[in-house]
Tab-separated table of C-alpha atoms in Angstrom:
chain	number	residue	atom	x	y	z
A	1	UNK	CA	52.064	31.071	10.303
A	2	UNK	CA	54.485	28.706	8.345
A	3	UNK	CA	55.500	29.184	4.988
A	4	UNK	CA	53.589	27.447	2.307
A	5	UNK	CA	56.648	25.429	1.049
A	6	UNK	CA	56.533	22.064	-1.159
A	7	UNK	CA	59.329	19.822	-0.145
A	8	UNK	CA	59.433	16.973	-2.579
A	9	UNK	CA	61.151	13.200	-1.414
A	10	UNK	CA	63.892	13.826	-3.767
A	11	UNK	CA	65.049	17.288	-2.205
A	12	UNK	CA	64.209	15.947	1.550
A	13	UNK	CA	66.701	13.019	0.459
A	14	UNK	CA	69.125	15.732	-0.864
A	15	UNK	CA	68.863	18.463	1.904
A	16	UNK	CA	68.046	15.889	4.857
A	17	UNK	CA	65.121	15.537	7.116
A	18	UNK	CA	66.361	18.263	10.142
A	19	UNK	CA	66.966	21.126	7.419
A	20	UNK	CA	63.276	19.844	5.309
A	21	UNK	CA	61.455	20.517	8.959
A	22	UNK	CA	63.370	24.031	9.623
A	23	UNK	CA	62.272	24.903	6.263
A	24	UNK	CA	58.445	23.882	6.793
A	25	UNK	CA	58.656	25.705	10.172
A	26	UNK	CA	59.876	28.871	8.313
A	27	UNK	CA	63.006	29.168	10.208
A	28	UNK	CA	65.239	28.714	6.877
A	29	UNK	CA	62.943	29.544	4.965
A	30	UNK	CA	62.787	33.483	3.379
A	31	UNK	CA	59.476	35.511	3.517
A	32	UNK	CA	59.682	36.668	0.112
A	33	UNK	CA	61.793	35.902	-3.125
A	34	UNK	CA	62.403	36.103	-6.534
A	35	UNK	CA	61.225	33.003	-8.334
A	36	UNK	CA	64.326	31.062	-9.981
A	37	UNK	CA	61.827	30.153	-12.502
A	38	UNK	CA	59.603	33.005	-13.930
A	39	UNK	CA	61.973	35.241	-11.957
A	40	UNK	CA	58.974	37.413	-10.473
A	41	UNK	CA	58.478	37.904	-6.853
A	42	UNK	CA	57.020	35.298	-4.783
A	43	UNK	CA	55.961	35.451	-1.091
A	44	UNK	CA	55.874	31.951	0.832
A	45	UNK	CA	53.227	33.315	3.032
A	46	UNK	CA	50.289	33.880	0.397
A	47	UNK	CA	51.464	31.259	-2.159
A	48	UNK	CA	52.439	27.703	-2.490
A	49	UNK	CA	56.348	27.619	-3.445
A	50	UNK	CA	58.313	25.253	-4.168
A	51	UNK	CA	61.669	24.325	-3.106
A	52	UNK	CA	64.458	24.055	-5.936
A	53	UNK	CA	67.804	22.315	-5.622
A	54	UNK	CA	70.630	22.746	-7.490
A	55	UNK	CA	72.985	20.190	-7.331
A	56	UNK	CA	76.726	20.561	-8.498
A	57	UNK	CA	79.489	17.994	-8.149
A	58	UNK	CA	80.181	19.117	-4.558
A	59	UNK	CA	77.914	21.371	-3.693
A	60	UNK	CA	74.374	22.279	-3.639
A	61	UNK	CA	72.258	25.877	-3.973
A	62	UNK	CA	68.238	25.583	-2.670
A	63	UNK	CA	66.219	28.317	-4.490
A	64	UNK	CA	62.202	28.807	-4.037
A	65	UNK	CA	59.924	29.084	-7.103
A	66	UNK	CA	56.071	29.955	-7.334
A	67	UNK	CA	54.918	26.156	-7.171
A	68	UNK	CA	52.489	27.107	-9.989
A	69	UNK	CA	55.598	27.657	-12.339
A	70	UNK	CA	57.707	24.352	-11.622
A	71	UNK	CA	57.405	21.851	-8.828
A	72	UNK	CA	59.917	21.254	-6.305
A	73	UNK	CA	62.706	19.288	-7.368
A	74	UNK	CA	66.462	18.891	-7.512
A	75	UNK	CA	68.124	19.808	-10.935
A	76	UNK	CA	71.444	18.570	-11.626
A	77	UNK	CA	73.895	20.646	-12.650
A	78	UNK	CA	78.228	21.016	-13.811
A	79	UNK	CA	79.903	22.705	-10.663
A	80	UNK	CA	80.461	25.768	-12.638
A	81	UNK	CA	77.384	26.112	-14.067
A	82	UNK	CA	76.502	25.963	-10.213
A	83	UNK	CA	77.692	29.616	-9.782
A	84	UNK	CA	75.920	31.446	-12.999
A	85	UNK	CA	73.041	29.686	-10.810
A	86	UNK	CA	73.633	31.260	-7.803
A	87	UNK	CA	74.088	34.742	-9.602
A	88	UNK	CA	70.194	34.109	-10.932
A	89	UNK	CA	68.651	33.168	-7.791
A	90	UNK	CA	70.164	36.132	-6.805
A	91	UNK	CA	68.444	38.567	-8.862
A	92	UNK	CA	71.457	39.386	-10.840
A	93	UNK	CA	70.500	37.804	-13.858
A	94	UNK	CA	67.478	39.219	-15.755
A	95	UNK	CA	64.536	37.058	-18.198
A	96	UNK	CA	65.164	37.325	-21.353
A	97	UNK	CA	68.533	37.709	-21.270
A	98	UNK	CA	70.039	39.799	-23.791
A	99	UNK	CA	73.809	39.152	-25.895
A	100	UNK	CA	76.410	39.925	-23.696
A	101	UNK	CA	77.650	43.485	-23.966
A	102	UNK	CA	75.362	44.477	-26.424
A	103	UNK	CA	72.921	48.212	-25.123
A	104	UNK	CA	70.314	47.359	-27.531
A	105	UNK	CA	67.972	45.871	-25.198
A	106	UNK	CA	66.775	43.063	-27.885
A	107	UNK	CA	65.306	39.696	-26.385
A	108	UNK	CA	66.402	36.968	-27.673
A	109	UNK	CA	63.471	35.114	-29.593
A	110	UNK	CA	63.619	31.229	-29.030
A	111	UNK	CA	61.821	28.204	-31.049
A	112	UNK	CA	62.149	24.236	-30.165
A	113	UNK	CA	61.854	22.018	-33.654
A	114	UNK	CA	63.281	18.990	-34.901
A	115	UNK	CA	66.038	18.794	-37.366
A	116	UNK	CA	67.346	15.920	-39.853
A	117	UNK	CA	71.146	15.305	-39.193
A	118	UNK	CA	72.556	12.659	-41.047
A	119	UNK	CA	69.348	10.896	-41.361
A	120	UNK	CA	68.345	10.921	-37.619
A	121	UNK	CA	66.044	13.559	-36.476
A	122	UNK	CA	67.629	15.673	-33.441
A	123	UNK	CA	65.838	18.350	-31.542
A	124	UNK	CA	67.264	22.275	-32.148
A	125	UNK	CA	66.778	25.648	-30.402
A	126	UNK	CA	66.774	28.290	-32.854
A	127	UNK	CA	67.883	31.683	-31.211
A	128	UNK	CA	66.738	35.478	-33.102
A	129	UNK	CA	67.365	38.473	-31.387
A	130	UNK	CA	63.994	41.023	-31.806
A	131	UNK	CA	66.101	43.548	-32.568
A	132	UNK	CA	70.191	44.403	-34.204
A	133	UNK	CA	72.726	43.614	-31.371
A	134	UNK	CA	75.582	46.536	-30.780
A	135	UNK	CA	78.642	46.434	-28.903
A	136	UNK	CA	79.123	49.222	-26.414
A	137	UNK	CA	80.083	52.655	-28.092
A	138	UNK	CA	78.842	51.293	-31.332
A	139	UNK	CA	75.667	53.127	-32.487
A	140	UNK	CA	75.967	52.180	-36.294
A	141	UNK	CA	74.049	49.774	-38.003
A	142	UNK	CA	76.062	47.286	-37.460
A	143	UNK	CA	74.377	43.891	-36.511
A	144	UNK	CA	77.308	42.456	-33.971
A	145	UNK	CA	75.168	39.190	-33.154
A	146	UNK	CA	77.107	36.855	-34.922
A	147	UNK	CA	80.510	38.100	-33.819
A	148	UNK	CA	79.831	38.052	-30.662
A	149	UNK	CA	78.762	34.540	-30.474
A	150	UNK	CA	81.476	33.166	-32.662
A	151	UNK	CA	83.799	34.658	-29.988
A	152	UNK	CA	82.083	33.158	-27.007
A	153	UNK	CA	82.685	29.372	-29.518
A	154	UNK	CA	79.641	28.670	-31.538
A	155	UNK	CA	80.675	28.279	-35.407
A	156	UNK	CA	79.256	29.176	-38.424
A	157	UNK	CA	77.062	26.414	-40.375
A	158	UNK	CA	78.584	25.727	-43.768
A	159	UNK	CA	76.010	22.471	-43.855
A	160	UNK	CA	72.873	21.445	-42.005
A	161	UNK	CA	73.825	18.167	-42.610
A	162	UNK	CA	76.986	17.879	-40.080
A	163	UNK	CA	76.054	18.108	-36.314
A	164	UNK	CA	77.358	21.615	-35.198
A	165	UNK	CA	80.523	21.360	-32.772
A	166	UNK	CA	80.285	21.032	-28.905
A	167	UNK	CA	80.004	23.969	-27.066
A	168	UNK	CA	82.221	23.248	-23.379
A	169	UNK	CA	80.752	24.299	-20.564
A	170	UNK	CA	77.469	25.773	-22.354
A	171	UNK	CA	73.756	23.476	-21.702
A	172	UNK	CA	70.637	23.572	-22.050
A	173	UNK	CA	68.185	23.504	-18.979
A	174	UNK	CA	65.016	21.046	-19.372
A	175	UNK	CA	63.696	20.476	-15.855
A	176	UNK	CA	60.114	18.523	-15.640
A	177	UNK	CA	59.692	18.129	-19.436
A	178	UNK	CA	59.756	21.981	-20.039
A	179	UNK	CA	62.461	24.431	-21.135
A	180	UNK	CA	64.357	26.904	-19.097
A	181	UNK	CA	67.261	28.060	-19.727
A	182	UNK	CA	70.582	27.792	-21.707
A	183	UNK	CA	73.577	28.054	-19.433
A	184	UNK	CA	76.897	29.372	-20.536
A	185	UNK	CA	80.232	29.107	-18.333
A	186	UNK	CA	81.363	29.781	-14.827
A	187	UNK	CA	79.620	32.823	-13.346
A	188	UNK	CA	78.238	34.509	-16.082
A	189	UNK	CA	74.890	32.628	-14.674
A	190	UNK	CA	71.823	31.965	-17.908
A	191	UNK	CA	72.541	33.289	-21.317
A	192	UNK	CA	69.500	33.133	-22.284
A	193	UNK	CA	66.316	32.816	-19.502
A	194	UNK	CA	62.573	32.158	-19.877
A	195	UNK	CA	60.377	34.438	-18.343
A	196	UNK	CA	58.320	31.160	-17.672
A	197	UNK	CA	59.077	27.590	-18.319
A	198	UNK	CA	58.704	27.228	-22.325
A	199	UNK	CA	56.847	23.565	-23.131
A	200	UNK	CA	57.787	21.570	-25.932
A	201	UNK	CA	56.580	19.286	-27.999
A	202	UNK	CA	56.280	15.219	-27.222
A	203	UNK	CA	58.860	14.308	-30.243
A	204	UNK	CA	61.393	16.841	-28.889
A	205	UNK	CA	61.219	15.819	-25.597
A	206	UNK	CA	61.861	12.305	-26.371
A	207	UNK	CA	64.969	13.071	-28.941
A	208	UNK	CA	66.371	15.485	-26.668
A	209	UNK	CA	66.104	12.183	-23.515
A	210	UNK	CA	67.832	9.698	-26.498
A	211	UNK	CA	70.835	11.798	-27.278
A	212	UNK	CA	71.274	14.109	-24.047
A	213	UNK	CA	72.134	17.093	-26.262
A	214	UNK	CA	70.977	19.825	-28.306
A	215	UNK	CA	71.838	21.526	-31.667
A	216	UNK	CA	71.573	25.631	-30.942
A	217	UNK	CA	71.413	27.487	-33.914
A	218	UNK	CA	71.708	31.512	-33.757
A	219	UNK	CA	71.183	34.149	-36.468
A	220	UNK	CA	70.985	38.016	-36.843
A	221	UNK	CA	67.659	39.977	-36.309
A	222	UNK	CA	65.122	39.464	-39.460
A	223	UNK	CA	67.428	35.811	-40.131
A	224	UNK	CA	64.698	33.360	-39.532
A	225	UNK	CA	61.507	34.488	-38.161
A	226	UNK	CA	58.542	32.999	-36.472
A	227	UNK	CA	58.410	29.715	-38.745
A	228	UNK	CA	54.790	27.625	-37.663
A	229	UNK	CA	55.698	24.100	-38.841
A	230	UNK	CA	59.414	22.398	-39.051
A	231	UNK	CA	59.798	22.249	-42.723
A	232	UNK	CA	59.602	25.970	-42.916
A	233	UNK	CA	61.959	26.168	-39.835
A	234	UNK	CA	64.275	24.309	-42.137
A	235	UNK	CA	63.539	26.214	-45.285
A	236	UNK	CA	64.690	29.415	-43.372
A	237	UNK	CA	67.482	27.869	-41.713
A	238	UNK	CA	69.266	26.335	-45.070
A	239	UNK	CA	68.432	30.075	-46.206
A	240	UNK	CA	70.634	31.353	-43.406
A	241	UNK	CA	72.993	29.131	-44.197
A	242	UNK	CA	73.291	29.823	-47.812
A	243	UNK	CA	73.667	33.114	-46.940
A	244	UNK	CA	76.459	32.623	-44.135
A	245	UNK	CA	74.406	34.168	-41.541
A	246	UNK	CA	74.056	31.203	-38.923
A	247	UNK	CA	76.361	29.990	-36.135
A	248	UNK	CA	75.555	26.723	-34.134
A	249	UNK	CA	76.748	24.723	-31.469
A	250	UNK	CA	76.207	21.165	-29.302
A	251	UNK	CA	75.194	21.696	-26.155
A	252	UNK	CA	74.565	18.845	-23.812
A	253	UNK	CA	70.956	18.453	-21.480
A	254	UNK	CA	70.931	19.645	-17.741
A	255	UNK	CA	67.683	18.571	-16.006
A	256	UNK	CA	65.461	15.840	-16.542
């Protein structure tokens, strides 16, 4: 039987319409696979999946996804970002990433709001570990979080008020108006992963689409916490601040 692929027109205009058939006949296309999405395992010959692209400067990586996570599209992406890409389709990378380095397995917590910067309202991830981050060897109580963030370029927040600095070669993945990753560098693949595609809100969505980027804020364990409206969000955030326990940086938008 053939696979149960979706081919959308955008990735049959991308990938051609020779490779599109071979694909619907199941000659290039795999049995089973881990969704680049959810990252759970997916079999093309019980379940719709859909076909991914990712499109560099030059080149190009098709991944499959469980078409009830994410329709099949092509997602644009930098050329190196291309390769931490390749690493997650791969299975190398893991949801819910954790900080690099660190053995405490701690997720890292993620919430979408809107922030006032300089009197224009600009949408923000705000990123909490569940737990302390360690380096390796260190067993202490040591929260290493921050210091290992400020290493890989984001900047502590002295004032809410200034737009945090850009972050090169770091984004932020929004693919069919829902979240999915931020990317960091080269081949280190997704710094942080959902487990499935996060939704946001209407008024994020359409300040992330006027300004193509996004403010990241990060703080230790027990920093913010789960905040239910955006006033709080920025209550606890100027809080952090105050207390010189919050990096940020600008990262621009991958995806549509």
């Amino acid at each position: 039987m053939p696979p149960m692929l979706d081919v959308s027109d955008e990735v049959r205009a991308e990938i051609g319409d020779e490779e599109a058939a071979r694909l619907l006949a199941g000659d290039s296309a795999p049995g089973t696979y881990d969704c680049t999405s959810c990252r759970t395992p997916g079999d093309t010959s019980t379940e719709r999946t859909s076909t991914v692209l990712f499109v560099g400067e030059e080149t190009a990586v098709l991944a499959f996804a469980h078409a009830t996570c994410i329709p099949s599209q092509v997602v644009p992406v930098s050329e190196e970002q291309l390769q931490g890409a390749v690493q997650s389709i791969a299975g190398e990378e893991t949801a819910g990433a954790t900080a690099a380095a660190a053995p405490r397995q701690a997720v890292l917590g993620i919430t979408c709001g809107l922030v006032l910067v300089k009197d224009e309202v600009c949408p923000a991830l705000v990123i909490e570990p569940t737990g302390p981050i360690a380096r390796p060897g260190n067993n202490g109580p040591d929260d290493d979080f921050l210091p290992i963030l400020i290493e890989q370029g984001f900047l502590p927040v002295n004032d809410l008020s200034t737009p945090p600095s850009p972050l090169p070669g770091w984004s932020v993945l929004l693919a069919m108006g829902q979240l999915h990753a931020i990317l960091q560098p080269g081949s280190a693949g997704a710094w942080w992963q959902a487990h499935q595609p996060l939704a946001v809100s209407e008024g994020w969505r359409q300040a992330v689409h006027r300004s193509n980027e996004v403010y990241v804020y990060a703080a230790p364990h027990g920093t913010i916490g789960q905040q239910p409206r955006e006033d709080l969000l920025r209550d606890a955030l100027e809080r952090a601040c105050g207390h010189g326990l919050l990096v940020a940086a600008t990262m621009p938008l991958s995806g549509t």
